Amino acid sequence: MMTGLLRRGSLALFVLMIAANFCACSTVDKNLAARERLEKCRYELDRIAFVGLQRKGFAIRALECDVFLRITNTTDGEVILDRIAGTFSLDKKGAGSFEHRRTVRIAKGASAVEKIRVRIPLAKAVRAVSALPKNITVNADVFVSLVIG
């Protein structure tokens, strides 16, 4: 009798685990789709704000500013932006780095203005303002945070 109860309990647990697995897969698919839709959004420069100078003693090492990027969701569903970190180059010469650390959800048809911290080493900042670049290259790592369950 005890063995029969254990078998039924094990079977119920197994069925529950399978059902949870299917629900989790559906959630993961929806989360990934919301992130994939980011490429179809519209991006516009909203403004740039000077943050400050990084120093080491009296020497100025780098310039920091915040770039505010307006992201408009032009897709038919929600989009999710996670952490982004990367570098950018002006005319194939490394110019600086940037990072965005928040997870942001943007509803269909809505917009959000996101702050991205940009760091430009002083020597590269001087070179960047000495001539207008012909090409700007951005290399970014996009991190995906998924909540399952």
PDB file of C-alpha atoms in Angstrom:
ATOM      1  CA  MET A   1       0.000   0.000   0.000  1.00  0.00           C
ATOM      2  CA  MET A   2       2.819   2.414   0.893  1.00  0.00           C
ATOM      3  CA  THR A   3       4.608   1.513  -2.356  1.00  0.00           C
ATOM      4  CA  GLY A   4       1.500   2.418  -4.389  1.00  0.00           C
ATOM      5  CA  LEU A   5       1.301   5.830  -2.685  1.00  0.00           C
ATOM      6  CA  LEU A   6       4.969   6.467  -3.390  1.00  0.00           C
ATOM      7  CA  ARG A   7       4.501   5.549  -7.052  1.00  0.00           C
ATOM      8  CA  ARG A   8       1.488   7.854  -7.388  1.00  0.00           C
ATOM      9  CA  GLY A   9       3.385  10.648  -5.594  1.00  0.00           C
ATOM     10  CA  SER A  10       6.408  10.168  -7.846  1.00  0.00           C
ATOM     11  CA  LEU A  11       4.203  10.143 -10.934  1.00  0.00           C
ATOM     12  CA  ALA A  12       2.436  13.335  -9.807  1.00  0.00           C
ATOM     13  CA  LEU A  13       5.786  15.010  -9.147  1.00  0.00           C
ATOM     14  CA  PHE A  14       7.064  13.918 -12.556  1.00  0.00           C
ATOM     15  CA  VAL A  15       3.956  15.304 -14.318  1.00  0.00           C
ATOM     16  CA  LEU A  16       4.284  18.572 -12.349  1.00  0.00           C
ATOM     17  CA  MET A  17       7.950  18.899 -13.371  1.00  0.00           C
ATOM     18  CA  ILE A  18       7.115  18.329 -17.053  1.00  0.00           C
ATOM     19  CA  ALA A  19       4.335  20.965 -16.909  1.00  0.00           C
ATOM     20  CA  ALA A  20       6.670  23.468 -15.212  1.00  0.00           C
ATOM     21  CA  ASN A  21       9.289  22.805 -17.897  1.00  0.00           C
ATOM     22  CA  PHE A  22       6.827  23.625 -20.702  1.00  0.00           C
ATOM     23  CA  CYS A  23       5.736  26.829 -18.912  1.00  0.00           C
ATOM     24  CA  ALA A  24       9.373  27.859 -18.416  1.00  0.00           C
ATOM     25  CA  CYS A  25      10.165  27.255 -22.101  1.00  0.00           C
ATOM     26  CA  SER A  26       7.212  29.434 -23.113  1.00  0.00           C
ATOM     27  CA  THR A  27       8.411  32.205 -20.776  1.00  0.00           C
ATOM     28  CA  VAL A  28      11.957  31.987 -22.148  1.00  0.00           C
ATOM     29  CA  ASP A  29      10.656  32.166 -25.736  1.00  0.00           C
ATOM     30  CA  LYS A  30       8.585  35.273 -24.942  1.00  0.00           C
ATOM     31  CA  ASN A  31      11.526  36.944 -23.181  1.00  0.00           C
ATOM     32  CA  LEU A  32      13.879  36.222 -26.077  1.00  0.00           C
ATOM     33  CA  ALA A  33      11.345  37.473 -28.634  1.00  0.00           C
ATOM     34  CA  ALA A  34      10.987  40.757 -26.694  1.00  0.00           C
ATOM     35  CA  ARG A  35      14.760  41.231 -26.907  1.00  0.00           C
ATOM     36  CA  GLU A  36      14.982  40.270 -30.590  1.00  0.00           C
ATOM     37  CA  ARG A  37      12.428  42.972 -31.460  1.00  0.00           C
ATOM     38  CA  LEU A  38      14.944  45.624 -30.294  1.00  0.00           C
ATOM     39  CA  GLU A  39      16.590  45.645 -33.718  1.00  0.00           C
ATOM     40  CA  LYS A  40      13.337  46.888 -35.280  1.00  0.00           C
ATOM     41  CA  CYS A  41      12.978  49.868 -32.920  1.00  0.00           C
ATOM     42  CA  ARG A  42      13.789  53.467 -33.867  1.00  0.00           C
ATOM     43  CA  TYR A  43      16.785  55.079 -32.131  1.00  0.00           C
ATOM     44  CA  GLU A  44      17.358  58.836 -31.863  1.00  0.00           C
ATOM     45  CA  LEU A  45      19.907  60.923 -30.000  1.00  0.00           C
ATOM     46  CA  ASP A  46      17.966  62.900 -27.381  1.00  0.00           C
ATOM     47  CA  ARG A  47      20.832  64.850 -25.777  1.00  0.00           C
ATOM     48  CA  ILE A  48      24.361  64.625 -24.415  1.00  0.00           C
ATOM     49  CA  ALA A  49      25.285  65.798 -20.916  1.00  0.00           C
ATOM     50  CA  PHE A  50      28.815  66.355 -19.634  1.00  0.00           C
ATOM     51  CA  VAL A  51      29.376  64.380 -16.409  1.00  0.00           C
ATOM     52  CA  GLY A  52      32.940  65.175 -15.449  1.00  0.00           C
ATOM     53  CA  LEU A  53      36.599  64.396 -15.768  1.00  0.00           C
ATOM     54  CA  GLN A  54      38.364  61.349 -14.367  1.00  0.00           C
ATOM     55  CA  ARG A  55      41.621  62.374 -12.752  1.00  0.00           C
ATOM     56  CA  LYS A  56      44.634  60.754 -11.258  1.00  0.00           C
ATOM     57  CA  GLY A  57      46.239  63.377  -9.087  1.00  0.00           C
ATOM     58  CA  PHE A  58      46.355  66.539 -11.190  1.00  0.00           C
ATOM     59  CA  ALA A  59      46.374  64.672 -14.505  1.00  0.00           C
ATOM     60  CA  ILE A  60      43.091  64.404 -16.399  1.00  0.00           C
ATOM     61  CA  ARG A  61      42.663  60.841 -17.609  1.00  0.00           C
ATOM     62  CA  ALA A  62      39.260  60.767 -19.284  1.00  0.00           C
ATOM     63  CA  LEU A  63      36.116  62.660 -20.127  1.00  0.00           C
ATOM     64  CA  GLU A  64      32.752  61.231 -19.093  1.00  0.00           C
ATOM     65  CA  CYS A  65      29.370  62.149 -20.488  1.00  0.00           C
ATOM     66  CA  ASP A  66      25.891  60.708 -20.563  1.00  0.00           C
ATOM     67  CA  VAL A  67      24.300  60.075 -23.929  1.00  0.00           C
ATOM     68  CA  PHE A  68      20.517  60.008 -23.750  1.00  0.00           C
ATOM     69  CA  LEU A  69      19.111  57.725 -26.422  1.00  0.00           C
ATOM     70  CA  ARG A  70      15.399  57.770 -27.280  1.00  0.00           C
ATOM     71  CA  ILE A  71      14.169  54.266 -28.143  1.00  0.00           C
ATOM     72  CA  THR A  72      10.754  54.049 -29.815  1.00  0.00           C
ATOM     73  CA  ASN A  73       9.139  50.638 -29.984  1.00  0.00           C
ATOM     74  CA  THR A  74       7.804  50.329 -33.536  1.00  0.00           C
ATOM     75  CA  THR A  75       7.052  46.603 -33.218  1.00  0.00           C
ATOM     76  CA  ASP A  76       3.828  44.749 -32.453  1.00  0.00           C
ATOM     77  CA  GLY A  77       4.917  43.651 -28.966  1.00  0.00           C
ATOM     78  CA  GLU A  78       6.889  44.644 -25.898  1.00  0.00           C
ATOM     79  CA  VAL A  79      10.673  45.049 -26.179  1.00  0.00           C
ATOM     80  CA  ILE A  80      13.219  44.561 -23.417  1.00  0.00           C
ATOM     81  CA  LEU A  81      16.636  46.204 -23.262  1.00  0.00           C
ATOM     82  CA  ASP A  82      19.177  44.687 -20.860  1.00  0.00           C
ATOM     83  CA  ARG A  83      22.752  45.601 -20.021  1.00  0.00           C
ATOM     84  CA  ILE A  84      24.969  46.769 -22.898  1.00  0.00           C
ATOM     85  CA  ALA A  85      28.720  47.404 -22.780  1.00  0.00           C
ATOM     86  CA  GLY A  86      30.980  48.272 -25.661  1.00  0.00           C
ATOM     87  CA  THR A  87      33.480  50.466 -27.420  1.00  0.00           C
ATOM     88  CA  PHE A  88      33.327  52.903 -30.301  1.00  0.00           C
ATOM     89  CA  SER A  89      35.853  54.034 -32.885  1.00  0.00           C
ATOM     90  CA  LEU A  90      36.186  57.131 -35.021  1.00  0.00           C
ATOM     91  CA  ASP A  91      37.750  56.451 -38.425  1.00  0.00           C
ATOM     92  CA  LYS A  92      38.915  53.011 -37.189  1.00  0.00           C
ATOM     93  CA  LYS A  93      40.755  54.531 -34.177  1.00  0.00           C
ATOM     94  CA  GLY A  94      39.504  53.516 -30.739  1.00  0.00           C
ATOM     95  CA  ALA A  95      37.777  56.479 -29.141  1.00  0.00           C
ATOM     96  CA  GLY A  96      36.083  55.294 -25.955  1.00  0.00           C
ATOM     97  CA  SER A  97      33.751  52.949 -24.146  1.00  0.00           C
ATOM     98  CA  PHE A  98      30.129  52.978 -23.019  1.00  0.00           C
ATOM     99  CA  GLU A  99      27.783  51.095 -20.733  1.00  0.00           C
ATOM    100  CA  HIS A 100      24.057  50.827 -19.963  1.00  0.00           C
ATOM    101  CA  ARG A 101      23.214  48.795 -16.854  1.00  0.00           C
ATOM    102  CA  ARG A 102      19.416  48.850 -16.494  1.00  0.00           C
ATOM    103  CA  THR A 103      16.766  46.453 -17.748  1.00  0.00           C
ATOM    104  CA  VAL A 104      14.036  48.454 -19.467  1.00  0.00           C
ATOM    105  CA  ARG A 105      10.675  47.280 -20.804  1.00  0.00           C
ATOM    106  CA  ILE A 106       9.106  49.372 -23.561  1.00  0.00           C
ATOM    107  CA  ALA A 107       5.473  48.720 -24.466  1.00  0.00           C
ATOM    108  CA  LYS A 108       4.240  48.557 -28.050  1.00  0.00           C
ATOM    109  CA  GLY A 109       4.183  52.073 -29.550  1.00  0.00           C
ATOM    110  CA  ALA A 110       5.862  53.661 -26.498  1.00  0.00           C
ATOM    111  CA  SER A 111       9.224  55.401 -26.159  1.00  0.00           C
ATOM    112  CA  ALA A 112      11.873  55.500 -23.465  1.00  0.00           C
ATOM    113  CA  VAL A 113      14.894  57.751 -23.077  1.00  0.00           C
ATOM    114  CA  GLU A 114      17.836  55.764 -21.743  1.00  0.00           C
ATOM    115  CA  LYS A 115      21.055  57.129 -20.265  1.00  0.00           C
ATOM    116  CA  ILE A 116      24.244  55.530 -21.527  1.00  0.00           C
ATOM    117  CA  ARG A 117      27.489  56.468 -19.754  1.00  0.00           C
ATOM    118  CA  VAL A 118      30.318  57.160 -22.207  1.00  0.00           C
ATOM    119  CA  ARG A 119      33.999  57.341 -21.217  1.00  0.00           C
ATOM    120  CA  ILE A 120      36.582  58.853 -23.571  1.00  0.00           C
ATOM    121  CA  PRO A 121      40.279  58.864 -22.630  1.00  0.00           C
ATOM    122  CA  LEU A 122      41.618  62.455 -22.862  1.00  0.00           C
ATOM    123  CA  ALA A 123      44.095  61.829 -25.694  1.00  0.00           C
ATOM    124  CA  LYS A 124      41.336  60.249 -27.775  1.00  0.00           C
ATOM    125  CA  ALA A 125      38.909  63.079 -26.942  1.00  0.00           C
ATOM    126  CA  VAL A 126      41.376  65.658 -28.271  1.00  0.00           C
ATOM    127  CA  ARG A 127      41.854  63.641 -31.459  1.00  0.00           C
ATOM    128  CA  ALA A 128      38.082  63.234 -31.827  1.00  0.00           C
ATOM    129  CA  VAL A 129      37.376  66.976 -31.761  1.00  0.00           C
ATOM    130  CA  SER A 130      40.327  67.909 -33.997  1.00  0.00           C
ATOM    131  CA  ALA A 131      38.527  66.657 -37.133  1.00  0.00           C
ATOM    132  CA  LEU A 132      35.049  65.484 -37.978  1.00  0.00           C
ATOM    133  CA  PRO A 133      35.134  61.673 -38.336  1.00  0.00           C
ATOM    134  CA  LYS A 134      33.991  60.080 -41.588  1.00  0.00           C
ATOM    135  CA  ASN A 135      33.073  56.753 -39.968  1.00  0.00           C
ATOM    136  CA  ILE A 136      31.825  55.856 -36.510  1.00  0.00           C
ATOM    137  CA  THR A 137      31.980  52.178 -35.548  1.00  0.00           C
ATOM    138  CA  VAL A 138      30.253  50.750 -32.477  1.00  0.00           C
ATOM    139  CA  ASN A 139      31.053  47.313 -31.049  1.00  0.00           C
ATOM    140  CA  ALA A 140      28.721  46.230 -28.275  1.00  0.00           C
ATOM    141  CA  ASP A 141      28.097  43.230 -26.073  1.00  0.00           C
ATOM    142  CA  VAL A 142      24.400  42.875 -25.281  1.00  0.00           C
ATOM    143  CA  PHE A 143      23.649  40.861 -22.152  1.00  0.00           C
ATOM    144  CA  VAL A 144      20.348  39.018 -21.777  1.00  0.00           C
ATOM    145  CA  SER A 145      18.779  38.540 -18.343  1.00  0.00           C
ATOM    146  CA  LEU A 146      16.041  35.936 -18.281  1.00  0.00           C
ATOM    147  CA  VAL A 147      13.715  35.303 -15.364  1.00  0.00           C
ATOM    148  CA  ILE A 148      12.288  31.808 -15.488  1.00  0.00           C
ATOM    149  CA  GLY A 149       9.156  31.017 -13.554  1.00  0.00           C
TER     150      GLY A 149
END
